């Protein structure tokens, strides 16, 4: 081992040995395991019954780890209203391409199905509805749909024209609906309604890589007028890797797809917010060694200085569809300290200083 | 049957009690958060219990359980939505939470959190667990070459960390 490896080994041991875990949660582990076993048993029984009636239909464990069983329903996607069972658990259920699914979540616990893990890691935000999705290529997509406190119901229109109504259950104190979508069906529109039935806002989703993203929310009387446009911003990372961001503009808002090139099989990462900075809870896919930083800037902007802990990076502005963007590609390991936007004459248009970390 | 189940559970309980601290510490090295680490360790053990007959028969049950933990942690990162902090607040630092009893002067774990998750897993398995490159590759389901390159990149990034730099210098 080299010196640095020995040092790493020593300091990892030293630091982690100081962490004092709480007592072994024996009951919690057994309870969680019982929940997994119980769900499997329930689905096994349901499958046998269905097979007896229909003469077909075997239990399927899809790549998301979600137990499904055959059902005769005609709709591609159905979602039942969540209810609380005798044990106080929120029970979510529905079907996807005729296959029923069901998840029971005890208070304070997370769904036992991995595909719904997002229901525990996400939270509602400022938008009426937040979507958190988990998917794998060519497979179903599971969504945890977070309701803002003033939202009582969400109506979704799917790409095949179906309508799905979502009502909230409770997961980890959040008001959440769970949804399973087949790979070929997308979400085209979401309407968020208040308890009195009034439409609060609606959003047109951007669908990429099998996942719907809700970017821009419109008031009921607003009509999306934003013209559609797209373009690619390319660049090179400090280590010489070719990088690019595809910018999509439309009534859905502004969405970005980050791709590492020419890495074969690299998974593009799409988001409908300005681009990332490292250290946030969300991270780009593991295939990426760098991050794209920046996003839309003032139309008068000529260039932008990103002030990073590793130095200042000057980025020229790129114009796509009448909008201006400044994007740079940086290796991991920096902190964003600020951003200064300049016009063509070198005058500062905008300066953002980020608070220092404690 | 019942005795068999109890027998299995007793064996598992022994395993759980003996491995709990190291699983939490390993998970902490991947997440940088005490709460997430304990939740991840708990979920890992629950999955191991459900498949205990298979886990206990495995050639290396510890490696099997590490694999469960790494895979569960990977799913935390599936979400493609990427939050922006530039326009408003600073990116969230993956700092240890206040419930930790870690030495505040310790700086390696936060530095680890700035690595991509794959490199982080390699560092923890290779340099904290002390596994060989072949063992790490088996747990992560990738090639030995990939483990080697991930470790090399991680070391290059961590090299500037004062703790490691000082050690190397001395």
PDB file of N, CA and C in Angstrom, chain A residues 183-258:
ATOM      1  N   UNK A 183     -43.698   1.350 -18.993  1.00  0.00           N
ATOM      2  CA  UNK A 183     -42.649   2.115 -19.671  1.00  0.00           C
ATOM      3  C   UNK A 183     -43.139   2.968 -20.829  1.00  0.00           C
ATOM      4  N   UNK A 184     -44.203   2.527 -21.507  1.00  0.00           N
ATOM      5  CA  UNK A 184     -44.617   3.274 -22.704  1.00  0.00           C
ATOM      6  C   UNK A 184     -45.589   4.414 -22.427  1.00  0.00           C
ATOM      7  N   UNK A 185     -46.013   4.557 -21.200  1.00  0.00           N
ATOM      8  CA  UNK A 185     -46.988   5.601 -20.882  1.00  0.00           C
ATOM      9  C   UNK A 185     -46.318   6.731 -20.100  1.00  0.00           C
ATOM     10  N   UNK A 186     -46.594   7.955 -20.518  1.00  0.00           N
ATOM     11  CA  UNK A 186     -46.042   9.112 -19.819  1.00  0.00           C
ATOM     12  C   UNK A 186     -47.143   9.940 -19.178  1.00  0.00           C
ATOM     13  N   UNK A 187     -46.739  10.905 -18.396  1.00  0.00           N
ATOM     14  CA  UNK A 187     -47.682  11.857 -17.794  1.00  0.00           C
ATOM     15  C   UNK A 187     -47.623  13.123 -18.646  1.00  0.00           C
ATOM     16  N   UNK A 188     -48.762  13.563 -19.154  1.00  0.00           N
ATOM     17  CA  UNK A 188     -48.735  14.741 -20.015  1.00  0.00           C
ATOM     18  C   UNK A 188     -49.179  16.012 -19.284  1.00  0.00           C
ATOM     19  N   UNK A 189     -49.980  15.834 -18.229  1.00  0.00           N
ATOM     20  CA  UNK A 189     -50.474  17.024 -17.530  1.00  0.00           C
ATOM     21  C   UNK A 189     -50.869  16.646 -16.111  1.00  0.00           C
ATOM     22  N   UNK A 190     -50.640  17.549 -15.185  1.00  0.00           N
ATOM     23  CA  UNK A 190     -51.066  17.340 -13.798  1.00  0.00           C
ATOM     24  C   UNK A 190     -51.834  18.568 -13.341  1.00  0.00           C
ATOM     25  N   UNK A 191     -52.997  18.370 -12.785  1.00  0.00           N
ATOM     26  CA  UNK A 191     -53.785  19.467 -12.224  1.00  0.00           C
ATOM     27  C   UNK A 191     -53.885  19.284 -10.719  1.00  0.00           C
ATOM     28  N   UNK A 192     -53.590  20.344  -9.966  1.00  0.00           N
ATOM     29  CA  UNK A 192     -53.621  20.256  -8.506  1.00  0.00           C
ATOM     30  C   UNK A 192     -54.844  21.003  -7.988  1.00  0.00           C
ATOM     31  N   UNK A 193     -55.669  20.324  -7.171  1.00  0.00           N
ATOM     32  CA  UNK A 193     -56.936  20.886  -6.719  1.00  0.00           C
ATOM     33  C   UNK A 193     -56.957  21.080  -5.206  1.00  0.00           C
ATOM     34  N   UNK A 194     -57.621  22.141  -4.763  1.00  0.00           N
ATOM     35  CA  UNK A 194     -57.799  22.395  -3.326  1.00  0.00           C
ATOM     36  C   UNK A 194     -58.947  21.535  -2.799  1.00  0.00           C
ATOM     37  N   UNK A 195     -59.131  21.558  -1.475  1.00  0.00           N
ATOM     38  CA  UNK A 195     -60.171  20.725  -0.848  1.00  0.00           C
ATOM     39  C   UNK A 195     -61.571  21.096  -1.334  1.00  0.00           C
ATOM     40  N   UNK A 196     -61.769  22.378  -1.723  1.00  0.00           N
ATOM     41  CA  UNK A 196     -63.103  22.786  -2.192  1.00  0.00           C
ATOM     42  C   UNK A 196     -63.308  22.470  -3.681  1.00  0.00           C
ATOM     43  N   UNK A 197     -62.371  21.743  -4.276  1.00  0.00           N
ATOM     44  CA  UNK A 197     -62.523  21.336  -5.670  1.00  0.00           C
ATOM     45  C   UNK A 197     -61.976  22.334  -6.672  1.00  0.00           C
ATOM     46  N   UNK A 198     -61.456  23.456  -6.177  1.00  0.00           N
ATOM     47  CA  UNK A 198     -60.934  24.508  -7.053  1.00  0.00           C
ATOM     48  C   UNK A 198     -59.575  24.102  -7.616  1.00  0.00           C
ATOM     49  N   UNK A 199     -59.381  24.325  -8.922  1.00  0.00           N
ATOM     50  CA  UNK A 199     -58.074  24.050  -9.526  1.00  0.00           C
ATOM     51  C   UNK A 199     -57.083  25.116  -9.056  1.00  0.00           C
ATOM     52  N   UNK A 200     -56.027  24.715  -8.419  1.00  0.00           N
ATOM     53  CA  UNK A 200     -55.027  25.662  -7.899  1.00  0.00           C
ATOM     54  C   UNK A 200     -54.009  25.994  -8.976  1.00  0.00           C
ATOM     55  N   UNK A 201     -53.520  24.984  -9.651  1.00  0.00           N
ATOM     56  CA  UNK A 201     -52.513  25.193 -10.699  1.00  0.00           C
ATOM     57  C   UNK A 201     -52.411  23.931 -11.541  1.00  0.00           C
ATOM     58  N   UNK A 202     -51.856  24.103 -12.727  1.00  0.00           N
ATOM     59  CA  UNK A 202     -51.628  22.914 -13.552  1.00  0.00           C
ATOM     60  C   UNK A 202     -50.246  22.980 -14.181  1.00  0.00           C
ATOM     61  N   UNK A 203     -49.756  21.819 -14.573  1.00  0.00           N
ATOM     62  CA  UNK A 203     -48.409  21.743 -15.137  1.00  0.00           C
ATOM     63  C   UNK A 203     -48.405  20.763 -16.301  1.00  0.00           C
ATOM     64  N   UNK A 204     -47.594  21.095 -17.294  1.00  0.00           N
ATOM     65  CA  UNK A 204     -47.417  20.203 -18.444  1.00  0.00           C
ATOM     66  C   UNK A 204     -46.055  19.550 -18.255  1.00  0.00           C
ATOM     67  N   UNK A 205     -46.030  18.240 -18.276  1.00  0.00           N
ATOM     68  CA  UNK A 205     -44.765  17.607 -17.888  1.00  0.00           C
ATOM     69  C   UNK A 205     -43.803  17.490 -19.062  1.00  0.00           C
ATOM     70  N   UNK A 206     -42.542  17.388 -18.719  1.00  0.00           N
ATOM     71  CA  UNK A 206     -41.496  17.088 -19.693  1.00  0.00           C
ATOM     72  C   UNK A 206     -41.101  15.642 -19.461  1.00  0.00           C
ATOM     73  N   UNK A 207     -41.223  14.828 -20.494  1.00  0.00           N
ATOM     74  CA  UNK A 207     -40.954  13.397 -20.343  1.00  0.00           C
ATOM     75  C   UNK A 207     -39.599  13.095 -20.952  1.00  0.00           C
ATOM     76  N   UNK A 208     -38.715  12.512 -20.165  1.00  0.00           N
ATOM     77  CA  UNK A 208     -37.394  12.154 -20.688  1.00  0.00           C
ATOM     78  C   UNK A 208     -36.909  10.900 -19.997  1.00  0.00           C
ATOM     79  N   UNK A 209     -36.385   9.982 -20.789  1.00  0.00           N
ATOM     80  CA  UNK A 209     -35.788   8.775 -20.232  1.00  0.00           C
ATOM     81  C   UNK A 209     -36.787   8.016 -19.360  1.00  0.00           C
ATOM     82  N   UNK A 210     -38.061   8.041 -19.770  1.00  0.00           N
ATOM     83  CA  UNK A 210     -39.084   7.281 -19.051  1.00  0.00           C
ATOM     84  C   UNK A 210     -39.590   7.932 -17.784  1.00  0.00           C
ATOM     85  N   UNK A 211     -39.154   9.155 -17.526  1.00  0.00           N
ATOM     86  CA  UNK A 211     -39.563   9.814 -16.280  1.00  0.00           C
ATOM     87  C   UNK A 211     -40.197  11.170 -16.602  1.00  0.00           C
ATOM     88  N   UNK A 212     -41.323  11.465 -15.946  1.00  0.00           N
ATOM     89  CA  UNK A 212     -41.969  12.766 -16.129  1.00  0.00           C
ATOM     90  C   UNK A 212     -41.395  13.768 -15.131  1.00  0.00           C
ATOM     91  N   UNK A 213     -41.165  14.966 -15.602  1.00  0.00           N
ATOM     92  CA  UNK A 213     -40.673  16.044 -14.739  1.00  0.00           C
ATOM     93  C   UNK A 213     -41.675  17.186 -14.791  1.00  0.00           C
ATOM     94  N   UNK A 214     -42.036  17.717 -13.646  1.00  0.00           N
ATOM     95  CA  UNK A 214     -42.936  18.865 -13.609  1.00  0.00           C
ATOM     96  C   UNK A 214     -42.101  20.098 -13.313  1.00  0.00           C
ATOM     97  N   UNK A 215     -42.064  21.000 -14.269  1.00  0.00           N
ATOM     98  CA  UNK A 215     -41.173  22.152 -14.127  1.00  0.00           C
ATOM     99  C   UNK A 215     -41.954  23.431 -13.833  1.00  0.00           C
ATOM    100  N   UNK A 216     -42.865  23.771 -14.724  1.00  0.00           N
ATOM    101  CA  UNK A 216     -43.527  25.072 -14.645  1.00  0.00           C
ATOM    102  C   UNK A 216     -45.003  24.884 -14.284  1.00  0.00           C
ATOM    103  N   UNK A 217     -45.483  25.699 -13.357  1.00  0.00           N
ATOM    104  CA  UNK A 217     -46.883  25.610 -12.935  1.00  0.00           C
ATOM    105  C   UNK A 217     -47.632  26.853 -13.400  1.00  0.00           C
ATOM    106  N   UNK A 218     -48.809  26.638 -13.941  1.00  0.00           N
ATOM    107  CA  UNK A 218     -49.632  27.732 -14.448  1.00  0.00           C
ATOM    108  C   UNK A 218     -50.890  27.876 -13.607  1.00  0.00           C
ATOM    109  N   UNK A 219     -51.341  29.124 -13.461  1.00  0.00           N
ATOM    110  CA  UNK A 219     -52.621  29.355 -12.808  1.00  0.00           C
ATOM    111  C   UNK A 219     -53.725  28.898 -13.751  1.00  0.00           C
ATOM    112  N   UNK A 220     -54.923  28.608 -13.210  1.00  0.00           N
ATOM    113  CA  UNK A 220     -55.998  28.043 -14.053  1.00  0.00           C
ATOM    114  C   UNK A 220     -56.302  28.879 -15.301  1.00  0.00           C
ATOM    115  N   UNK A 221     -56.187  30.220 -15.182  1.00  0.00           N
ATOM    116  CA  UNK A 221     -56.540  31.060 -16.329  1.00  0.00           C
ATOM    117  C   UNK A 221     -55.340  31.366 -17.229  1.00  0.00           C
ATOM    118  N   UNK A 222     -54.198  30.816 -16.936  1.00  0.00           N
ATOM    119  CA  UNK A 222     -53.006  31.066 -17.750  1.00  0.00           C
ATOM    120  C   UNK A 222     -52.919  30.053 -18.887  1.00  0.00           C
ATOM    121  N   UNK A 223     -52.453  30.535 -20.034  1.00  0.00           N
ATOM    122  CA  UNK A 223     -52.247  29.644 -21.169  1.00  0.00           C
ATOM    123  C   UNK A 223     -50.756  29.603 -21.494  1.00  0.00           C
ATOM    124  N   UNK A 224     -50.183  28.428 -21.539  1.00  0.00           N
ATOM    125  CA  UNK A 224     -48.754  28.359 -21.869  1.00  0.00           C
ATOM    126  C   UNK A 224     -48.499  28.904 -23.263  1.00  0.00           C
ATOM    127  N   UNK A 225     -47.601  29.847 -23.349  1.00  0.00           N
ATOM    128  CA  UNK A 225     -47.323  30.437 -24.658  1.00  0.00           C
ATOM    129  C   UNK A 225     -45.867  30.254 -25.069  1.00  0.00           C
ATOM    130  N   UNK A 226     -45.108  29.659 -24.191  1.00  0.00           N
ATOM    131  CA  UNK A 226     -43.680  29.572 -24.446  1.00  0.00           C
ATOM    132  C   UNK A 226     -43.388  28.761 -25.704  1.00  0.00           C
ATOM    133  N   UNK A 227     -42.652  29.295 -26.664  1.00  0.00           N
ATOM    134  CA  UNK A 227     -42.362  28.538 -27.874  1.00  0.00           C
ATOM    135  C   UNK A 227     -41.402  27.394 -27.597  1.00  0.00           C
ATOM    136  N   UNK A 228     -41.501  26.367 -28.411  1.00  0.00           N
ATOM    137  CA  UNK A 228     -40.615  25.214 -28.216  1.00  0.00           C
ATOM    138  C   UNK A 228     -39.287  25.470 -28.914  1.00  0.00           C
ATOM    139  N   UNK A 229     -38.225  25.077 -28.279  1.00  0.00           N
ATOM    140  CA  UNK A 229     -36.888  25.187 -28.865  1.00  0.00           C
ATOM    141  C   UNK A 229     -35.971  24.213 -28.149  1.00  0.00           C
ATOM    142  N   UNK A 230     -34.905  23.871 -28.794  1.00  0.00           N
ATOM    143  CA  UNK A 230     -33.924  23.031 -28.117  1.00  0.00           C
ATOM    144  C   UNK A 230     -32.553  23.295 -28.713  1.00  0.00           C
ATOM    145  N   UNK A 231     -31.546  22.968 -27.968  1.00  0.00           N
ATOM    146  CA  UNK A 231     -30.184  23.178 -28.428  1.00  0.00           C
ATOM    147  C   UNK A 231     -29.226  22.456 -27.499  1.00  0.00           C
ATOM    148  N   UNK A 232     -27.984  22.403 -27.903  1.00  0.00           N
ATOM    149  CA  UNK A 232     -26.994  21.693 -27.097  1.00  0.00           C
ATOM    150  C   UNK A 232     -25.839  22.618 -26.751  1.00  0.00           C
ATOM    151  N   UNK A 233     -25.460  22.595 -25.506  1.00  0.00           N
ATOM    152  CA  UNK A 233     -24.288  23.346 -25.066  1.00  0.00           C
ATOM    153  C   UNK A 233     -23.196  22.316 -24.811  1.00  0.00           C
ATOM    154  N   UNK A 234     -22.093  22.453 -25.510  1.00  0.00           N
ATOM    155  CA  UNK A 234     -21.012  21.484 -25.324  1.00  0.00           C
ATOM    156  C   UNK A 234     -19.841  22.142 -24.620  1.00  0.00           C
ATOM    157  N   UNK A 235     -19.003  21.330 -24.071  1.00  0.00           N
ATOM    158  CA  UNK A 235     -17.837  21.866 -23.378  1.00  0.00           C
ATOM    159  C   UNK A 235     -16.853  20.763 -23.056  1.00  0.00           C
ATOM    160  N   UNK A 236     -15.830  21.145 -22.337  1.00  0.00           N
ATOM    161  CA  UNK A 236     -14.798  20.199 -21.943  1.00  0.00           C
ATOM    162  C   UNK A 236     -14.527  20.389 -20.459  1.00  0.00           C
ATOM    163  N   UNK A 237     -14.377  19.306 -19.752  1.00  0.00           N
ATOM    164  CA  UNK A 237     -14.105  19.405 -18.318  1.00  0.00           C
ATOM    165  C   UNK A 237     -12.625  19.727 -18.120  1.00  0.00           C
ATOM    166  N   UNK A 238     -12.251  20.142 -16.909  1.00  0.00           N
ATOM    167  CA  UNK A 238     -10.827  20.443 -16.660  1.00  0.00           C
ATOM    168  C   UNK A 238      -9.920  19.257 -16.975  1.00  0.00           C
ATOM    169  N   UNK A 239     -10.462  18.045 -16.901  1.00  0.00           N
ATOM    170  CA  UNK A 239      -9.632  16.873 -17.208  1.00  0.00           C
ATOM    171  C   UNK A 239      -9.710  16.481 -18.674  1.00  0.00           C
ATOM    172  N   UNK A 240     -10.346  17.322 -19.482  1.00  0.00           N
ATOM    173  CA  UNK A 240     -10.368  17.082 -20.915  1.00  0.00           C
ATOM    174  C   UNK A 240     -11.480  16.176 -21.396  1.00  0.00           C
ATOM    175  N   UNK A 241     -12.465  15.864 -20.544  1.00  0.00           N
ATOM    176  CA  UNK A 241     -13.575  15.034 -20.988  1.00  0.00           C
ATOM    177  C   UNK A 241     -14.599  15.894 -21.726  1.00  0.00           C
ATOM    178  N   UNK A 242     -15.129  15.324 -22.832  1.00  0.00           N
ATOM    179  CA  UNK A 242     -16.146  16.062 -23.580  1.00  0.00           C
ATOM    180  C   UNK A 242     -17.472  15.964 -22.840  1.00  0.00           C
ATOM    181  N   UNK A 243     -18.141  17.079 -22.733  1.00  0.00           N
ATOM    182  CA  UNK A 243     -19.379  17.119 -21.959  1.00  0.00           C
ATOM    183  C   UNK A 243     -20.432  17.901 -22.726  1.00  0.00           C
ATOM    184  N   UNK A 244     -21.684  17.581 -22.470  1.00  0.00           N
ATOM    185  CA  UNK A 244     -22.725  18.367 -23.131  1.00  0.00           C
ATOM    186  C   UNK A 244     -24.007  18.392 -22.312  1.00  0.00           C
ATOM    187  N   UNK A 245     -24.755  19.444 -22.548  1.00  0.00           N
ATOM    188  CA  UNK A 245     -26.079  19.592 -21.940  1.00  0.00           C
ATOM    189  C   UNK A 245     -27.063  19.929 -23.047  1.00  0.00           C
ATOM    190  N   UNK A 246     -28.102  19.105 -23.162  1.00  0.00           N
ATOM    191  CA  UNK A 246     -29.172  19.421 -24.109  1.00  0.00           C
ATOM    192  C   UNK A 246     -30.201  20.270 -23.378  1.00  0.00           C
ATOM    193  N   UNK A 247     -30.524  21.401 -23.971  1.00  0.00           N
ATOM    194  CA  UNK A 247     -31.509  22.302 -23.355  1.00  0.00           C
ATOM    195  C   UNK A 247     -32.828  22.154 -24.112  1.00  0.00           C
ATOM    196  N   UNK A 248     -33.891  21.899 -23.380  1.00  0.00           N
ATOM    197  CA  UNK A 248     -35.227  21.762 -23.979  1.00  0.00           C
ATOM    198  C   UNK A 248     -36.103  22.875 -23.428  1.00  0.00           C
ATOM    199  N   UNK A 249     -36.731  23.599 -24.325  1.00  0.00           N
ATOM    200  CA  UNK A 249     -37.610  24.696 -23.907  1.00  0.00           C
ATOM    201  C   UNK A 249     -38.987  24.452 -24.509  1.00  0.00           C
ATOM    202  N   UNK A 250     -40.001  24.616 -23.727  1.00  0.00           N
ATOM    203  CA  UNK A 250     -41.354  24.414 -24.228  1.00  0.00           C
ATOM    204  C   UNK A 250     -42.351  24.842 -23.189  1.00  0.00           C
ATOM    205  N   UNK A 251     -43.637  24.527 -23.412  1.00  0.00           N
ATOM    206  CA  UNK A 251     -44.647  24.900 -22.423  1.00  0.00           C
ATOM    207  C   UNK A 251     -44.409  24.240 -21.071  1.00  0.00           C
ATOM    208  N   UNK A 252     -43.588  23.197 -21.065  1.00  0.00           N
ATOM    209  CA  UNK A 252     -43.264  22.534 -19.795  1.00  0.00           C
ATOM    210  C   UNK A 252     -42.254  23.328 -18.986  1.00  0.00           C
ATOM    211  N   UNK A 253     -41.576  24.274 -19.612  1.00  0.00           N
ATOM    212  CA  UNK A 253     -40.559  25.053 -18.911  1.00  0.00           C
ATOM    213  C   UNK A 253     -39.192  24.842 -19.535  1.00  0.00           C
ATOM    214  N   UNK A 254     -38.169  24.879 -18.699  1.00  0.00           N
ATOM    215  CA  UNK A 254     -36.786  24.703 -19.159  1.00  0.00           C
ATOM    216  C   UNK A 254     -36.250  23.417 -18.554  1.00  0.00           C
ATOM    217  N   UNK A 255     -35.845  22.493 -19.406  1.00  0.00           N
ATOM    218  CA  UNK A 255     -35.332  21.221 -18.894  1.00  0.00           C
ATOM    219  C   UNK A 255     -33.976  20.929 -19.529  1.00  0.00           C
ATOM    220  N   UNK A 256     -33.146  20.253 -18.787  1.00  0.00           N
ATOM    221  CA  UNK A 256     -31.767  19.997 -19.218  1.00  0.00           C
ATOM    222  C   UNK A 256     -31.479  18.503 -19.152  1.00  0.00           C
ATOM    223  N   UNK A 257     -30.760  18.000 -20.136  1.00  0.00           N
ATOM    224  CA  UNK A 257     -30.304  16.613 -20.084  1.00  0.00           C
ATOM    225  C   UNK A 257     -28.783  16.623 -20.198  1.00  0.00           C
ATOM    226  N   UNK A 258     -28.148  16.091 -19.188  1.00  0.00           N
ATOM    227  CA  UNK A 258     -26.686  16.109 -19.120  1.00  0.00           C
ATOM    228  C   UNK A 258     -26.156  14.754 -19.573  1.00  0.00           C
TER     229      UNK A 258
END
